[in-house]
Amino acid sequence: MIPIARPFARIAERLRGVGLRPTRQRLSLGRILFAKGDRHVTAEMLHDEAQADGVRVSLATVYNTLNQFTAAGLLREVAVDTGRSYFDTNTSRHHHFYDHRGRELTDIPAEGLRVQGLPRPPEGLAIDRIDVVVRLKKA
Amino acid sequence: MIPIARPFARIAERLRGVGLRPTRQRLSLGRILFAKGDRHVTAEMLHDEAQADGVRVSLATVYNTLNQFTAAGLLREVAVDTGRSYFDTNTSRHHHFYDHRGRELTDIPAEGLRVQGLPRPPEGLAIDRIDVVVRLKKA
DNA sequence: TCAATAGTTTAGAACAGTTATAAACAAGAA
DNA sequence: TTCTTGTTTATAACTGTTCTAAACTATTGA
Ligand SMILES: [Mn+2]
Ligand SMILES: [Mn+2]
Ligand SMILES: [Zn+2]
Ligand SMILES: [Zn+2]
């Protein structure tokens, strides 16, 4: 009943809920990812942060975990730059500012943003998702 | 005066115009890229197509050429999938449908499409470009 | 409580896409 | 032509990611 004292309890439930065993590695990575609000991380960023936190986990496991969390709907992947995958802890519909210099993503809430005048998709295909990326430059 | 008979003439001019020597490789790649309307190609696609056309050119040169053409404003890069760069012969403002299965890009004209309600960019930064990617799935 | 089982982690190899290196080569100027 | 500088190329190197297979661990149910 004191969630602060059991930081893994909720995460363990979420993992079991999607059929993943709550291992030490997944719990630690889950805590890093979900403890402090919305985040956009690469595998290497998460691995470095885990190391800094004293969590021993291999890079392969970081990749496995990010991909499993994404498949389970706990994360979503954002494609803004080729050669580097970003994983977003905010899985709700929203968009992004992208600062290509600083390689930094910032959320744009879906509410308030409207994309109007889209043509019909090609025959046999339907819209899965609309991603708006606002690329930034120095003012 | 007969452009069909001198398919390289216009391309040679464009290359000189951006400070690139009109070499056999650049002229051939330029012809493949710009001869048949708007295209979205990867380096490997362009290399394969060149080979099929009997154009002898290394993959390194294809990469160099795509990057040089992009820097010169003759092409633009589209980031829809990590791990694979697409180059777009349509450098005007427009957007894309992306079929993730078939790895195929289709243009969405900028005219008619409106993105409204964007928040102000973070302090010190300005909007460089807005990219709308409409991801498709089977209907 | 303790196997047995199936899922998980890991080091390291492998892989894909791309860029760097440096030597051979070709375009353009003189 | 010659000279200079830009270009091409094979190949090595590099980055991000996935694969492999052996060691390990969470879970189950006897
Ligand atoms: Mn980039
Ligand atoms: Mn993909
Ligand atoms: Zn986000
Ligand atoms: Zn396009």
Coordinates of C-alpha atoms (C1' of nucleotides) and ligand atoms in Angstrom, one line a residue:
Chain A
M1 CA 0.0 0.0 0.0
I2 CA 3.1 2.2 0.0
P3 CA 4.0 2.3 -3.6
I4 CA 7.2 4.2 -2.9
A5 CA 8.5 1.3 -0.8
R6 CA 7.8 -1.2 -3.6
P7 CA 8.9 0.4 -6.8
F8 CA 9.0 -2.9 -8.6
A9 CA 5.5 -4.1 -7.6
R10 CA 3.6 -2.2 -10.4
I11 CA 6.2 -3.0 -13.0
A12 CA 6.2 -6.7 -12.1
E13 CA 2.5 -6.8 -12.5
R14 CA 2.7 -5.1 -15.9
L15 CA 5.3 -7.6 -17.0
R16 CA 3.3 -10.6 -15.9
G17 CA 0.3 -9.0 -17.6
V18 CA 2.1 -9.2 -21.0
G19 CA 3.6 -12.6 -20.4
L20 CA 7.1 -11.5 -19.5
R21 CA 8.8 -12.9 -16.4
P22 CA 9.8 -10.1 -14.0
T23 CA 13.5 -10.7 -14.0
R24 CA 16.0 -8.5 -12.2
Q25 CA 17.1 -7.0 -15.5
R26 CA 13.6 -6.2 -16.8
L27 CA 12.5 -4.8 -13.4
S28 CA 15.6 -2.5 -13.3
L29 CA 15.2 -1.4 -16.9
G30 CA 11.5 -0.9 -16.4
R31 CA 12.1 1.2 -13.3
I32 CA 14.6 3.4 -15.2
L33 CA 12.2 3.8 -18.1
F34 CA 8.9 4.3 -16.3
A35 CA 9.9 6.0 -13.0
K36 CA 10.5 9.5 -14.2
G37 CA 7.8 10.4 -16.7
D38 CA 7.9 10.4 -20.5
R39 CA 11.3 9.5 -22.0
H40 CA 12.8 8.9 -25.4
V41 CA 15.8 6.6 -25.2
T42 CA 18.1 4.6 -27.4
A43 CA 19.5 1.2 -26.5
E44 CA 22.9 2.7 -25.7
M45 CA 21.5 5.5 -23.6
L46 CA 19.5 3.0 -21.5
H47 CA 22.5 0.7 -21.2
D48 CA 24.7 3.6 -20.0
E49 CA 22.1 4.8 -17.6
A50 CA 21.7 1.3 -16.1
Q51 CA 25.4 0.9 -15.7
A52 CA 25.6 4.3 -14.0
D53 CA 22.8 3.2 -11.6
G54 CA 24.9 0.1 -10.8
V55 CA 22.5 -2.3 -12.7
R56 CA 24.5 -5.0 -14.3
V57 CA 22.8 -5.9 -17.6
S58 CA 24.2 -6.7 -21.0
L59 CA 23.6 -4.6 -24.1
A60 CA 21.9 -7.6 -25.7
T61 CA 19.4 -7.7 -22.9
V62 CA 18.8 -4.0 -23.3
Y63 CA 17.9 -4.6 -26.9
N64 CA 15.8 -7.7 -26.1
T65 CA 14.0 -5.8 -23.4
L66 CA 13.3 -2.7 -25.6
N67 CA 12.0 -4.9 -28.4
Q68 CA 9.9 -7.0 -26.1
F69 CA 8.4 -4.0 -24.3
T70 CA 7.6 -2.5 -27.7
A71 CA 6.0 -5.7 -28.9
A72 CA 4.0 -5.7 -25.7
G73 CA 2.8 -2.2 -26.2
L74 CA 4.7 -0.8 -23.2
L75 CA 6.9 1.3 -25.5
R76 CA 6.7 2.6 -29.0
E77 CA 9.5 3.1 -31.5
V78 CA 10.1 6.4 -33.1
A79 CA 11.8 6.7 -36.5
V80 CA 13.4 10.2 -36.8
D81 CA 16.9 9.4 -37.7
T82 CA 18.3 6.5 -39.7
G83 CA 20.8 4.4 -37.9
R84 CA 19.5 4.9 -34.5
S85 CA 16.2 3.7 -32.9
Y86 CA 14.4 5.7 -30.3
F87 CA 12.0 4.1 -27.9
D88 CA 9.3 6.2 -26.3
T89 CA 7.7 5.5 -23.0
N90 CA 4.7 7.5 -24.1
T91 CA 2.6 5.1 -26.1
S92 CA -0.4 7.3 -26.5
R93 CA -1.0 9.1 -29.8
H94 CA 1.3 12.1 -30.0
H95 CA 3.9 13.8 -32.2
H96 CA 7.5 15.1 -31.9
F97 CA 9.9 17.9 -32.2
Y98 CA 13.3 16.6 -33.2
D99 CA 16.5 18.5 -32.6
H100 CA 18.8 16.9 -35.1
R101 CA 22.0 18.5 -33.6
G102 CA 21.2 17.5 -30.0
R103 CA 19.5 14.3 -31.1
E104 CA 16.7 15.2 -28.7
L105 CA 13.0 14.4 -29.0
T106 CA 10.3 16.4 -27.4
D107 CA 6.6 15.5 -27.3
I108 CA 3.9 17.4 -29.1
P109 CA 0.5 16.4 -27.6
A110 CA -2.0 15.0 -30.0
E111 CA -4.7 17.2 -28.6
G112 CA -4.7 20.5 -30.4
L113 CA -2.7 19.3 -33.4
R114 CA -4.8 18.6 -36.5
V115 CA -3.6 17.0 -39.8
Q116 CA -6.2 17.9 -42.4
G117 CA -6.6 17.2 -46.1
L118 CA -5.0 13.8 -46.3
P119 CA -5.6 11.9 -49.5
R120 CA -7.0 8.4 -49.4
P121 CA -4.4 5.7 -48.9
P122 CA -3.4 3.5 -51.9
E123 CA -5.8 0.7 -52.8
G124 CA -5.8 -2.2 -50.3
L125 CA -4.1 -0.2 -47.6
A126 CA -5.4 1.7 -44.6
I127 CA -3.9 4.3 -42.2
D128 CA -2.2 2.7 -39.3
R129 CA -0.7 5.8 -37.7
I130 CA 0.2 9.3 -38.5
D131 CA 3.6 10.6 -37.4
V132 CA 4.3 14.2 -37.5
V133 CA 8.0 15.1 -36.9
V134 CA 8.8 18.8 -36.6
R135 CA 12.5 19.1 -37.4
L136 CA 14.2 21.9 -35.6
K137 CA 17.1 24.2 -36.4
K138 CA 18.9 27.0 -34.5
A139 CA 16.5 30.0 -34.2
Chain B
M1 CA 17.7 21.5 -79.1
I2 CA 16.7 17.9 -79.1
P3 CA 16.7 17.0 -75.4
I4 CA 15.9 13.4 -76.0
A5 CA 19.1 12.9 -78.0
R6 CA 21.2 14.5 -75.2
P7 CA 19.9 13.0 -72.0
F8 CA 23.0 14.0 -70.1
A9 CA 23.1 17.6 -71.2
R10 CA 20.7 18.9 -68.6
I11 CA 22.1 16.8 -65.9
A12 CA 25.6 17.9 -66.7
E13 CA 24.5 21.5 -66.3
R14 CA 22.9 20.8 -63.0
L15 CA 26.0 19.1 -61.7
R16 CA 28.3 22.0 -62.8
G17 CA 25.8 24.4 -61.3
V18 CA 26.4 22.8 -57.9
G19 CA 30.1 22.5 -58.3
L20 CA 30.3 18.8 -59.1
R21 CA 32.2 17.5 -62.1
P22 CA 29.9 15.7 -64.5
T23 CA 31.6 12.3 -64.4
R24 CA 30.4 9.2 -66.1
Q25 CA 29.2 7.8 -62.8
R26 CA 27.3 10.9 -61.7
L27 CA 25.7 11.4 -65.1
S28 CA 24.5 7.8 -65.2
L29 CA 23.2 7.8 -61.7
G30 CA 21.6 11.2 -62.3
R31 CA 19.9 9.9 -65.4
I32 CA 18.5 6.9 -63.5
L33 CA 17.3 9.1 -60.7
F34 CA 15.8 12.0 -62.6
A35 CA 14.7 10.5 -65.9
K36 CA 11.5 8.9 -64.8
G37 CA 9.7 11.2 -62.5
D38 CA 9.7 11.2 -58.7
R39 CA 11.5 8.4 -57.1
H40 CA 12.4 7.1 -53.6
V41 CA 15.5 5.0 -53.6
T42 CA 18.0 3.5 -51.2
A43 CA 21.7 3.2 -52.0
E44 CA 21.4 -0.5 -52.7
M45 CA 18.3 0.0 -54.9
L46 CA 20.1 2.5 -57.0
H47 CA 23.3 0.4 -57.2
D48 CA 21.3 -2.6 -58.3
E49 CA 19.5 -0.6 -60.9
A50 CA 22.7 0.8 -62.2
Q51 CA 24.2 -2.6 -62.5
A52 CA 21.1 -3.8 -64.4
D53 CA 21.4 -0.9 -66.8
G54 CA 25.0 -1.9 -67.4
V55 CA 26.4 1.0 -65.6
R56 CA 29.6 0.1 -63.8
V57 CA 29.8 2.0 -60.5
S58 CA 30.8 1.0 -57.0
L59 CA 28.5 1.1 -54.0
A60 CA 30.9 3.6 -52.4
T61 CA 30.3 6.0 -55.3
V62 CA 26.6 5.5 -55.1
Y63 CA 26.7 6.5 -51.4
N64 CA 29.0 9.4 -52.2
T65 CA 26.8 10.6 -55.1
L66 CA 23.6 10.3 -53.0
N67 CA 25.1 12.3 -50.2
Q68 CA 26.6 14.9 -52.6
F69 CA 23.3 15.3 -54.5
T70 CA 21.5 15.7 -51.2
A71 CA 24.0 18.3 -49.9
A72 CA 23.6 20.1 -53.2
G73 CA 19.8 20.1 -52.9
L74 CA 19.2 17.8 -55.8
L75 CA 17.8 15.1 -53.5
R76 CA 16.4 15.0 -50.0
E77 CA 16.7 12.3 -47.4
V78 CA 13.6 10.8 -45.9
A79 CA 13.7 9.1 -42.5
V80 CA 10.9 6.5 -42.2
D81 CA 12.7 3.4 -41.1
T82 CA 15.8 3.1 -39.0
G83 CA 18.7 1.3 -40.6
R84 CA 17.8 2.3 -44.2
S85 CA 18.1 5.8 -45.8
Y86 CA 15.7 6.7 -48.5
F87 CA 16.6 9.5 -51.0
D88 CA 13.8 11.4 -52.7
T89 CA 14.1 13.0 -56.1
N90 CA 11.2 15.3 -55.1
T91 CA 12.8 18.1 -53.2
S92 CA 9.8 20.3 -52.9
R93 CA 7.7 20.4 -49.7
H94 CA 5.6 17.3 -49.5
H95 CA 4.8 14.3 -47.3
H96 CA 4.6 10.5 -47.5
F97 CA 2.6 7.4 -47.2
Y98 CA 4.9 4.6 -46.0
D99 CA 4.0 0.9 -46.5
H100 CA 6.2 -0.8 -43.9
R101 CA 5.7 -4.3 -45.4
G102 CA 6.5 -3.4 -48.9
R103 CA 9.0 -0.8 -47.8
E104 CA 7.5 1.6 -50.3
L105 CA 7.1 5.4 -50.1
T106 CA 4.4 7.3 -51.9
D107 CA 4.2 11.1 -52.1
I108 CA 1.5 13.2 -50.5
P109 CA 1.4 16.6 -52.1
A110 CA 1.8 19.5 -49.6
E111 CA -1.0 21.3 -51.3
G112 CA -4.2 20.4 -49.5
L113 CA -2.6 19.0 -46.4
R114 CA -2.6 21.2 -43.4
V115 CA -0.9 20.7 -40.0
Q116 CA -2.6 23.0 -37.6
G117 CA -2.2 23.7 -33.9
L118 CA 1.5 23.1 -33.5
P119 CA 2.9 24.5 -30.3
R120 CA 5.9 26.9 -30.3
P121 CA 9.2 25.1 -30.7
P122 CA 11.5 24.9 -27.6
E123 CA 13.4 28.1 -26.8
G124 CA 16.3 29.0 -29.1
L125 CA 15.0 26.7 -31.9
A126 CA 12.9 27.2 -35.0
I127 CA 11.0 25.0 -37.3
D128 CA 13.2 23.7 -40.1
R129 CA 10.8 21.3 -41.7
I130 CA 7.6 19.4 -40.9
D131 CA 7.5 15.8 -42.0
V132 CA 4.2 13.9 -42.0
V133 CA 4.5 10.2 -42.4
V134 CA 1.3 8.2 -42.8
R135 CA 2.1 4.7 -41.9
L136 CA 0.0 2.1 -43.7
K137 CA -1.3 -1.3 -42.9
K138 CA -3.4 -3.9 -44.8
A139 CA -6.9 -2.6 -45.2
Chain C
dT1 C1' 11.2 -28.1 -0.7
dC2 C1' 12.9 -29.4 -4.7
dA3 C1' 13.5 -31.1 -9.2
dA4 C1' 12.0 -30.4 -13.9
dT5 C1' 10.8 -27.2 -17.4
dA6 C1' 10.7 -23.4 -20.0
dG7 C1' 12.0 -18.8 -20.3
dT8 C1' 16.0 -15.5 -19.9
dT9 C1' 20.6 -13.6 -20.0
dT10 C1' 25.0 -13.2 -21.8
dA11 C1' 29.5 -13.0 -24.4
dG12 C1' 30.7 -13.0 -28.5
dA13 C1' 30.0 -13.7 -33.4
dA14 C1' 27.6 -12.2 -37.2
dC15 C1' 25.2 -9.0 -39.9
dA16 C1' 23.4 -4.7 -42.4
dG17 C1' 24.1 -0.2 -43.7
dT18 C1' 27.2 3.3 -44.1
dT19 C1' 31.6 5.9 -43.9
dA20 C1' 36.8 6.3 -44.1
dT21 C1' 41.3 5.3 -46.4
dA22 C1' 44.5 5.7 -49.7
dA23 C1' 45.9 4.6 -54.2
dA24 C1' 44.5 4.7 -59.1
dC25 C1' 42.2 7.5 -62.2
dA26 C1' 39.9 11.3 -64.9
dA27 C1' 38.2 16.1 -65.7
dG28 C1' 39.3 20.7 -66.5
dA29 C1' 42.7 24.5 -66.7
dA30 C1' 46.6 26.3 -68.5
Chain D
dT1 C1' 49.8 18.1 -73.3
dT2 C1' 50.8 18.7 -68.8
dC3 C1' 49.5 19.7 -64.3
dT4 C1' 46.4 20.0 -60.7
dT5 C1' 42.6 18.8 -58.2
dG6 C1' 38.5 16.3 -57.9
dT7 C1' 36.7 11.6 -58.3
dT8 C1' 36.4 6.6 -58.1
dT9 C1' 37.2 2.3 -56.2
dA10 C1' 38.5 -1.8 -53.4
dT11 C1' 38.7 -2.6 -49.1
dA12 C1' 38.9 -1.8 -44.3
dA13 C1' 36.6 0.0 -40.6
dC14 C1' 32.7 1.4 -38.0
dT15 C1' 27.9 1.7 -35.9
dG16 C1' 23.8 -0.1 -34.6
dT17 C1' 21.4 -4.3 -34.2
dT18 C1' 20.4 -9.3 -34.2
dC19 C1' 21.8 -14.1 -33.7
dT20 C1' 23.8 -18.2 -31.3
dA21 C1' 24.4 -21.3 -28.0
dA22 C1' 25.7 -22.1 -23.5
dA23 C1' 24.9 -20.7 -18.6
dC24 C1' 21.5 -19.3 -15.7
dT25 C1' 16.9 -18.3 -13.3
dA26 C1' 11.8 -17.9 -12.5
dT27 C1' 8.0 -20.7 -12.1
dT28 C1' 5.5 -24.9 -11.4
dG29 C1' 3.8 -28.8 -9.3
dA30 C1' 5.2 -33.2 -7.1
Ligands
MN1 MN 21.2 12.4 -39.8
MN2 MN 11.0 -1.5 -38.9
ZN3 ZN 7.2 10.9 -27.5
ZN4 ZN 8.7 12.0 -51.7

